[in-house]
Short mmCIF file of C-alpha atoms and ligand atoms in Angstrom, two decimals:
data_model
loop_
_atom_site.label_atom_id
_atom_site.label_comp_id
_atom_site.label_asym_id
_atom_site.label_seq_id
_atom_site.Cartn_x
_atom_site.Cartn_y
_atom_site.Cartn_z
CA MET A 1 76.20 306.45 22.21
CA PRO A 2 74.15 309.11 23.87
CA LYS A 3 72.30 311.57 21.32
CA HIS A 4 74.66 314.37 22.49
CA ILE A 5 77.40 314.10 24.94
CA GLN A 6 76.68 316.29 28.31
CA LEU A 7 79.58 316.73 30.77
CA LEU A 8 79.78 318.50 33.98
CA THR A 9 83.04 320.14 34.59
CA VAL A 10 83.88 320.97 38.24
CA ILE A 11 86.66 323.64 38.91
CA GLY A 12 87.28 326.08 41.76
CA ALA A 13 90.78 327.03 41.90
CA ARG A 14 92.85 329.51 39.83
CA PRO A 15 94.95 327.09 37.68
CA GLN A 16 91.97 325.23 36.91
CA PHE A 17 90.11 328.16 35.22
CA VAL A 18 93.37 328.36 32.81
CA LYS A 19 93.15 324.66 32.01
CA ALA A 20 89.35 324.77 31.65
CA SER A 21 89.51 327.61 29.29
CA VAL A 22 91.29 325.70 26.56
CA VAL A 23 89.40 322.46 27.08
CA SER A 24 85.97 324.18 27.11
CA ARG A 25 86.78 325.73 23.70
CA ALA A 26 87.59 322.36 22.04
CA LEU A 27 84.58 320.74 23.74
CA SER A 28 82.34 323.17 22.23
CA LYS A 29 83.91 322.91 18.85
CA ALA A 30 83.28 319.33 19.01
CA THR A 31 79.72 319.94 19.89
CA ILE A 32 80.04 318.24 23.35
CA LEU A 33 77.88 320.11 25.83
CA GLU A 34 79.30 321.28 29.23
CA ASP A 35 77.91 322.74 32.48
CA ILE A 36 80.52 324.18 34.64
CA LEU A 37 80.31 324.23 38.25
CA HIS A 38 82.31 326.53 40.39
CA THR A 39 83.05 325.19 43.77
CA GLY A 40 84.14 328.70 44.85
CA GLN A 41 87.48 327.24 46.29
CA HIS A 42 89.14 330.66 45.24
CA PHE A 43 86.89 333.68 45.70
CA ASP A 44 88.83 336.78 45.70
CA SER A 45 88.09 338.51 42.53
CA ASN A 46 91.70 338.65 41.28
CA MET A 47 91.93 334.84 41.92
CA ASP A 48 88.55 334.07 40.35
CA ALA A 49 86.24 336.49 38.13
CA VAL A 50 89.31 338.13 36.45
CA PHE A 51 90.03 334.74 34.89
CA PHE A 52 86.57 334.02 33.85
CA GLU A 53 86.57 337.35 32.01
CA GLU A 54 89.87 337.26 30.55
CA LEU A 55 89.66 333.87 29.25
CA ASN A 56 86.05 333.94 28.21
CA ILE A 57 85.15 330.97 30.00
CA PRO A 58 81.44 329.92 29.99
CA MET A 59 79.27 331.12 32.85
CA PRO A 60 79.23 328.60 35.57
CA VAL A 61 75.75 327.08 36.06
CA ALA A 62 76.24 327.56 40.05
CA ASN A 63 78.93 328.67 42.66
CA LEU A 64 79.09 326.71 45.60
CA ASN A 65 80.92 329.34 47.65
CA ALA A 66 82.85 326.65 49.38
CA GLY A 67 86.11 328.51 49.83
CA GLY A 68 88.07 328.75 53.12
CA GLY A 69 87.56 326.59 56.18
CA THR A 70 89.68 323.19 56.86
CA HIS A 71 90.10 320.71 54.44
CA GLY A 72 87.35 318.61 55.74
CA GLU A 73 84.91 321.60 55.86
CA GLN A 74 85.82 322.79 52.41
CA THR A 75 85.67 319.18 50.68
CA ALA A 76 82.59 318.17 52.58
CA LYS A 77 80.77 321.60 51.56
CA MET A 78 81.73 321.11 47.85
CA MET A 79 80.77 317.49 47.79
CA VAL A 80 77.15 318.38 49.16
CA GLY A 81 76.79 321.01 46.46
CA ILE A 82 78.03 318.85 43.63
CA GLU A 83 75.73 316.01 44.59
CA LYS A 84 72.97 318.42 44.87
CA GLN A 85 73.44 319.68 41.38
CA LEU A 86 73.75 316.11 39.88
CA LEU A 87 70.69 314.93 41.49
CA GLU A 88 68.75 317.93 40.74
CA LYS A 89 69.52 317.35 36.87
CA GLY A 90 68.51 313.56 37.48
CA VAL A 91 70.40 310.30 37.12
CA GLY A 92 71.74 309.97 33.34
CA PHE A 93 71.61 313.65 32.69
CA TYR A 94 75.46 314.13 32.87
CA ASP A 95 77.28 311.45 30.69
CA GLY A 96 80.49 312.37 32.57
CA ILE A 97 82.27 314.61 35.11
CA LEU A 98 85.48 316.49 34.11
CA VAL A 99 88.15 317.22 36.68
CA TYR A 100 91.28 318.93 36.67
CA GLY A 101 94.60 318.67 38.63
CA ASP A 102 94.64 317.93 42.29
CA THR A 103 92.86 320.35 44.32
CA ASN A 104 90.10 319.62 46.82
CA SER A 105 87.64 320.73 44.03
CA THR A 106 88.91 317.75 41.99
CA LEU A 107 88.53 315.10 44.98
CA ALA A 108 85.17 316.31 45.80
CA ALA A 109 83.82 315.83 42.52
CA ALA A 110 85.38 312.53 41.84
CA LEU A 111 84.01 311.11 45.19
CA VAL A 112 80.62 312.27 44.41
CA GLY A 113 80.55 311.27 40.85
CA ALA A 114 81.95 307.93 41.46
CA LYS A 115 79.30 306.99 43.90
CA LEU A 116 76.60 308.07 41.65
CA GLN A 117 78.16 306.06 38.95
CA ILE A 118 79.01 308.72 36.61
CA PRO A 119 82.42 308.36 34.72
CA ILE A 120 85.13 310.60 35.95
CA PHE A 121 87.60 312.11 33.30
CA HIS A 122 90.70 313.10 34.86
CA ILE A 123 92.86 316.00 33.27
CA GLU A 124 96.43 315.97 34.54
CA ALA A 125 96.29 312.47 35.63
CA GLY A 126 99.16 310.22 36.95
CA LEU A 127 101.46 313.06 38.59
CA ARG A 128 103.04 312.14 41.90
CA SER A 129 105.42 313.82 44.22
CA TYR A 130 105.24 310.60 46.49
CA ASN A 131 105.01 313.19 49.39
CA ARG A 132 101.58 312.26 51.10
CA THR A 133 102.29 315.25 53.40
CA MET A 134 100.83 317.32 50.49
CA PRO A 135 97.11 317.55 50.22
CA GLU A 136 97.44 317.51 46.60
CA GLU A 137 98.99 314.11 46.55
CA VAL A 138 96.24 312.54 48.39
CA ASN A 139 93.82 314.29 46.10
CA ARG A 140 95.38 313.01 42.99
CA VAL A 141 95.90 309.44 44.14
CA LEU A 142 92.38 309.10 44.96
CA THR A 143 91.01 310.84 41.93
CA ASP A 144 93.01 308.70 39.64
CA GLN A 145 91.54 305.72 41.55
CA LEU A 146 88.11 306.79 40.43
CA SER A 147 88.71 307.81 37.10
CA SER A 148 87.38 306.11 33.82
CA LEU A 149 89.67 308.07 31.47
CA LEU A 150 93.00 309.41 32.82
CA PHE A 151 94.73 312.14 30.51
CA CYS A 152 98.26 312.33 31.33
CA PRO A 153 100.76 315.07 30.42
CA SER A 154 103.61 312.90 29.65
CA ASN A 155 104.68 309.16 28.94
CA ASP A 156 106.78 308.98 32.31
CA VAL A 157 103.60 309.06 34.58
CA ILE A 158 102.10 305.93 33.29
CA GLY A 159 104.55 304.09 35.42
CA ASN A 160 103.17 305.95 38.43
CA LEU A 161 99.73 304.86 37.49
CA ALA A 162 100.69 301.21 36.83
CA LYS A 163 102.32 300.82 40.27
CA GLU A 164 98.89 301.55 41.62
CA GLY A 165 97.24 298.99 39.52
CA ILE A 166 95.76 301.62 37.07
CA THR A 167 96.39 300.61 33.40
CA LYS A 168 92.73 301.08 31.71
CA GLY A 169 91.58 304.25 30.35
CA VAL A 170 95.20 305.90 30.29
CA HIS A 171 95.92 308.24 27.58
CA VAL A 172 99.00 310.40 27.21
CA VAL A 173 97.73 313.64 25.54
CA GLY A 174 100.18 316.38 26.68
CA ASP A 175 99.62 319.12 28.94
CA VAL A 176 96.48 321.48 28.54
CA MET A 177 98.71 324.27 30.07
CA HIS A 178 101.05 324.03 27.15
CA ASP A 179 97.84 324.80 24.82
CA ALA A 180 96.93 327.71 27.15
CA PHE A 181 100.67 328.98 27.09
CA LEU A 182 100.88 328.97 23.28
CA HIS A 183 97.45 330.42 22.71
CA TYR A 184 97.73 333.48 25.12
CA GLN A 185 101.66 334.02 25.36
CA ASN A 186 101.56 336.89 23.20
CA ASN A 187 98.89 338.80 24.69
CA ASN A 188 99.31 342.75 25.17
CA THR A 189 97.38 343.26 28.21
CA LYS A 190 98.25 346.31 30.39
CA LEU A 191 100.00 346.27 33.44
CA SER A 192 100.23 348.57 36.42
CA PRO A 193 102.89 351.38 36.29
CA GLU A 194 104.50 349.59 39.25
CA ILE A 195 104.88 346.33 37.36
CA GLU A 196 106.01 347.99 34.21
CA ALA A 197 108.81 349.91 36.02
CA ILE A 198 110.28 346.54 37.27
CA LEU A 199 109.83 344.94 33.73
CA ALA A 200 112.52 347.36 32.43
CA SER A 201 115.03 345.80 34.82
CA SER A 202 116.60 342.13 35.01
CA PHE A 203 114.07 340.87 37.57
CA ILE A 204 113.11 337.55 39.06
CA LEU A 205 109.44 336.33 39.44
CA LEU A 206 108.58 334.89 42.77
CA THR A 207 105.41 333.04 43.93
CA LEU A 208 104.91 331.17 47.08
CA HIS A 209 101.71 329.50 48.31
CA ARG A 210 102.43 325.88 49.48
CA PRO A 211 101.41 325.42 53.03
CA SER A 212 104.81 323.84 53.65
CA ASN A 213 106.33 327.11 52.95
CA THR A 214 103.69 329.56 53.90
CA ASP A 215 102.46 328.04 57.19
CA SER A 216 106.07 326.99 58.48
CA PRO A 217 107.92 330.26 60.07
CA GLU A 218 111.15 328.27 59.94
CA HIS A 219 111.00 327.59 56.07
CA LEU A 220 109.45 330.77 55.38
CA SER A 221 112.37 332.78 57.12
CA ALA A 222 114.95 330.63 55.48
CA ILE A 223 113.39 331.24 52.13
CA LEU A 224 113.43 334.93 52.80
CA GLU A 225 116.98 335.11 54.02
CA ASN A 226 117.98 333.71 50.60
CA LEU A 227 115.93 336.01 48.71
CA LYS A 228 117.23 338.97 50.78
CA ARG A 229 120.75 338.10 49.40
CA VAL A 230 119.86 337.91 45.78
CA LYS A 231 120.82 341.42 44.13
CA SER A 232 118.22 341.47 41.17
CA PRO A 233 114.66 342.78 41.85
CA ILE A 234 112.05 340.40 42.91
CA LEU A 235 108.42 340.76 41.81
CA TRP A 236 106.33 338.79 44.07
CA PRO A 237 102.52 338.56 43.39
CA VAL A 238 101.26 337.45 46.84
CA HIS A 239 98.53 334.59 47.08
CA PRO A 240 95.87 335.37 49.73
CA ARG A 241 97.24 332.41 51.74
CA MET A 242 100.41 334.53 52.23
CA GLN A 243 99.05 337.82 52.41
CA SER A 244 98.18 337.73 56.06
CA LYS A 245 101.79 336.47 57.18
CA ILE A 246 103.83 339.01 54.94
CA ASN A 247 103.21 341.91 57.49
CA SER A 248 105.38 340.28 60.24
CA TYR A 249 108.29 340.25 57.87
CA SER A 250 110.36 343.24 57.04
CA LEU A 251 111.16 342.95 53.37
CA PRO A 252 113.96 344.65 51.60
CA GLU A 253 113.63 347.30 48.90
CA HIS A 254 114.43 344.97 46.08
CA ILE A 255 111.39 342.47 47.12
CA LYS A 256 108.23 344.05 45.62
CA PRO A 257 105.12 342.37 46.82
CA VAL A 258 102.05 343.16 44.44
CA ALA A 259 98.57 341.81 44.30
CA PRO A 260 97.79 338.33 42.37
CA LEU A 261 98.16 338.58 38.68
CA SER A 262 95.62 337.74 36.19
CA TYR A 263 96.78 334.99 33.76
CA PHE A 264 97.44 337.39 30.97
CA GLU A 265 99.60 339.48 33.24
CA LEU A 266 101.39 336.69 34.47
CA LEU A 267 102.41 335.54 30.99
CA ARG A 268 103.61 339.10 30.07
CA VAL A 269 105.53 339.39 33.49
CA LEU A 270 107.03 335.62 32.65
CA SER A 271 108.40 336.58 29.35
CA ALA A 272 110.03 339.65 30.52
CA CYS A 273 111.66 338.16 33.70
CA ASN A 274 115.14 336.77 34.00
CA MET A 275 114.31 333.98 36.29
CA VAL A 276 111.39 332.24 38.22
CA ILE A 277 111.54 331.25 41.90
CA THR A 278 108.47 329.28 42.84
CA ASP A 279 106.85 326.70 44.90
CA SER A 280 104.05 326.41 42.38
CA GLY A 281 103.50 323.33 40.12
CA GLY A 282 102.02 325.00 37.09
CA LEU A 283 104.55 327.79 36.96
CA GLN A 284 107.61 325.47 36.85
CA LYS A 285 106.24 324.39 33.40
CA GLU A 286 105.32 327.72 32.23
CA ALA A 287 109.03 329.04 33.16
CA TYR A 288 110.08 325.91 31.02
CA TRP A 289 108.15 326.86 28.00
CA ALA A 290 109.11 330.50 28.34
CA LYS A 291 112.77 329.46 28.41
CA LYS A 292 113.51 330.62 31.88
CA LYS A 293 115.38 329.18 34.54
CA CYS A 294 113.17 327.74 37.36
CA ILE A 295 114.18 327.35 41.18
CA THR A 296 111.47 325.29 42.97
CA LEU A 297 111.26 326.03 46.72
CA ARG A 298 110.05 322.51 47.43
CA GLU A 299 111.64 319.13 48.40
CA GLU A 300 110.21 317.26 45.38
CA THR A 301 108.41 317.92 42.24
CA GLU A 302 105.93 315.89 40.06
CA TRP A 303 107.34 317.57 36.79
CA VAL A 304 110.53 315.66 37.11
CA GLU A 305 111.30 316.01 33.40
CA THR A 306 111.89 319.81 33.67
CA VAL A 307 114.45 318.91 36.33
CA GLN A 308 116.00 316.07 34.41
CA CYS A 309 116.73 318.28 31.50
CA GLY A 310 118.46 320.82 33.61
CA TRP A 311 115.89 323.73 33.49
CA ASN A 312 114.43 323.41 36.85
CA HIS A 313 116.19 323.04 40.16
CA VAL A 314 114.38 321.84 43.20
CA VAL A 315 116.34 323.28 46.19
CA GLY A 316 113.85 322.96 49.07
CA HIS A 317 114.71 326.00 51.74
CA GLY A 318 118.40 325.47 51.97
CA SER A 319 120.93 328.17 51.25
CA SER A 320 123.76 326.18 49.63
CA SER A 321 121.45 324.46 46.95
CA PHE A 322 119.66 327.74 46.43
CA ASN A 323 122.96 329.57 45.73
CA ALA A 324 124.10 326.81 43.49
CA ALA A 325 120.97 326.88 41.62
CA LEU A 326 121.27 330.71 41.10
CA GLN A 327 124.73 330.09 39.72
CA THR A 328 124.07 327.21 37.29
CA PRO A 329 123.97 328.38 33.59
CA LEU A 330 121.06 327.44 31.41
CA PRO A 331 121.44 324.39 29.25
CA LYS A 332 121.88 324.92 25.41
CA HIS A 333 118.81 322.82 24.34
CA GLN A 334 115.30 322.34 25.31
CA PRO A 335 113.51 319.32 24.44
CA GLN A 336 109.82 319.50 23.74
CA LEU A 337 107.88 318.57 27.17
CA TYR A 338 104.31 317.91 27.71
CA GLY A 339 103.10 317.81 24.16
CA ALA A 340 102.68 319.99 21.11
CA GLY A 341 99.84 322.10 22.35
CA ASP A 342 96.98 319.92 20.94
CA ALA A 343 96.14 318.38 24.37
CA SER A 344 92.69 319.85 24.44
CA GLU A 345 91.72 318.33 21.04
CA ARG A 346 93.18 315.06 21.70
CA ILE A 347 91.15 314.81 25.07
CA THR A 348 87.93 315.71 23.17
CA SER A 349 88.39 313.17 20.59
CA ILE A 350 89.06 310.49 23.29
CA ILE A 351 85.91 311.54 25.17
CA PHE A 352 84.05 311.31 22.08
CA ASN A 353 85.47 307.78 21.18
CA TYR A 354 84.80 306.49 24.72
CA PHE A 355 80.98 307.12 24.36
CA ALA A 356 81.10 305.67 20.88
CA SER A 357 82.44 302.45 21.98
CA ASN A 358 80.49 302.42 25.39
CA SER A 359 77.01 303.18 24.28
CA LYS A 360 74.87 304.10 27.44
C1 LIG B 1 94.94 325.49 46.22
C2 LIG B 1 95.25 323.96 45.70
C3 LIG B 1 96.67 323.91 45.30
C4 LIG B 1 96.85 325.00 43.97
C5 LIG B 1 96.34 326.24 44.17
C6 LIG B 1 96.15 327.21 43.04
C7 LIG B 1 94.28 322.39 47.50
C8 LIG B 1 94.42 321.47 48.45
N1 LIG B 1 95.23 323.12 46.94
O1 LIG B 1 95.65 325.99 47.06
O2 LIG B 1 97.04 322.61 44.83
O3 LIG B 1 98.11 324.81 43.63
O4 LIG B 1 94.99 326.19 45.00
O5 LIG B 1 96.36 328.52 43.68
O6 LIG B 1 93.05 322.55 46.89
N2 LIG B 1 92.01 332.27 49.98
C9 LIG B 1 91.44 333.67 49.81
N3 LIG B 1 90.93 333.94 48.74
C10 LIG B 1 91.01 333.10 47.58
C11 LIG B 1 91.43 331.92 47.75
C12 LIG B 1 92.06 331.47 48.90
O7 LIG B 1 91.25 334.24 50.92
O8 LIG B 1 90.66 333.66 46.38
C13 LIG B 1 92.45 331.55 51.37
C14 LIG B 1 91.63 330.48 51.62
O9 LIG B 1 90.65 331.04 52.38
C15 LIG B 1 92.64 329.77 52.40
C16 LIG B 1 94.09 329.98 51.84
O10 LIG B 1 93.86 331.10 51.21
O11 LIG B 1 92.72 330.37 53.86
C17 LIG B 1 94.25 328.82 51.00
O12 LIG B 1 93.29 328.54 49.86
P1 LIG B 1 92.73 327.15 49.43
O13 LIG B 1 92.00 327.37 48.25
O14 LIG B 1 92.41 326.37 50.69
O15 LIG B 1 94.28 326.55 48.89
P2 LIG B 1 95.32 327.30 47.99
O16 LIG B 1 96.61 327.57 48.84
O17 LIG B 1 95.00 328.27 47.39
#
């Protein structure tokens, strides 16, 4: 058992800031030391700095400024920076590396850490879309292979890992995003007058950022055609990936694009909306916890439980499945999915026990 446990957390994309905020708090309560390394994958202030401020996340020890570029360029730049941080601190300084989800930042840290023989702890392990054209699927399959502790949000994903030969170090702890949702859902952050005005109506919250939608003119046109026929106002916080493309489409009055929202703003808007339409992973679950219908604009989802219980409809970009989902009433009941909101504490105590039983 080390005298104290010192972790390096590597994060870089918007949802990872939310997840890290609740885990950092739990680690600090358990006196586990943590350095945060920011890869810079997301860099616009409303995708990055605003989250650190709002969620009170400890200052990163460094920012690698590795955003933009191709997947190869971005991941390689991150790997060089992460390795530098680890080597500068010296072998043995970090007892483990904490990574989240399925972004390029996750994979970069897992690859570098594994080669330096530092244990990798993966939060949100075991999820699969079984669609290898998604960069995220590649990132998560490889990260899981390299991880010593795999923290899973639900029982169902254990089978995914077992199929790939991973049975050691697997723990079902629930979803840290649920912890964050419960902790922050009743915030009263101020919204812009433009957004406040929409809140008074029965509106839909829309987000789109998957390359399979934003980078395919055919899919994007089909999605926008579906949305044009919807009668309610649609509030659309636009991801930077989408921003440059949006200008070539003429949007009808009822679709209102706005700048990306902070986490607190998003939670307020989510609680006021009538329904969510998205291709995000995280928002599918947040819609569920907020008891809103979700229509998912993808061909498949990793969050299958939300679909099985009737709250989420995976419709791709076709119009008949989209229209059918719009009409489907909400189920009467909602089972508790993805834990009770104590995933961060459970993760912390499993990390603690890992070191207690594997003395360095
Ligand atoms: C990434 C993750 C995705 C996650 C999402 C959360 C990967 C492969 N994808 O997708 O799993 O759901 O974050 O939001 O890691 N850009 C800016 N400013 C920013 C951020 C991005 O202009 O602050 C631009 C980038 O330069 C790039 C594009 O948006 O051209 C996409 O950004 P990138 O971080 O590569 O992927 P995301 O689509 O955000």
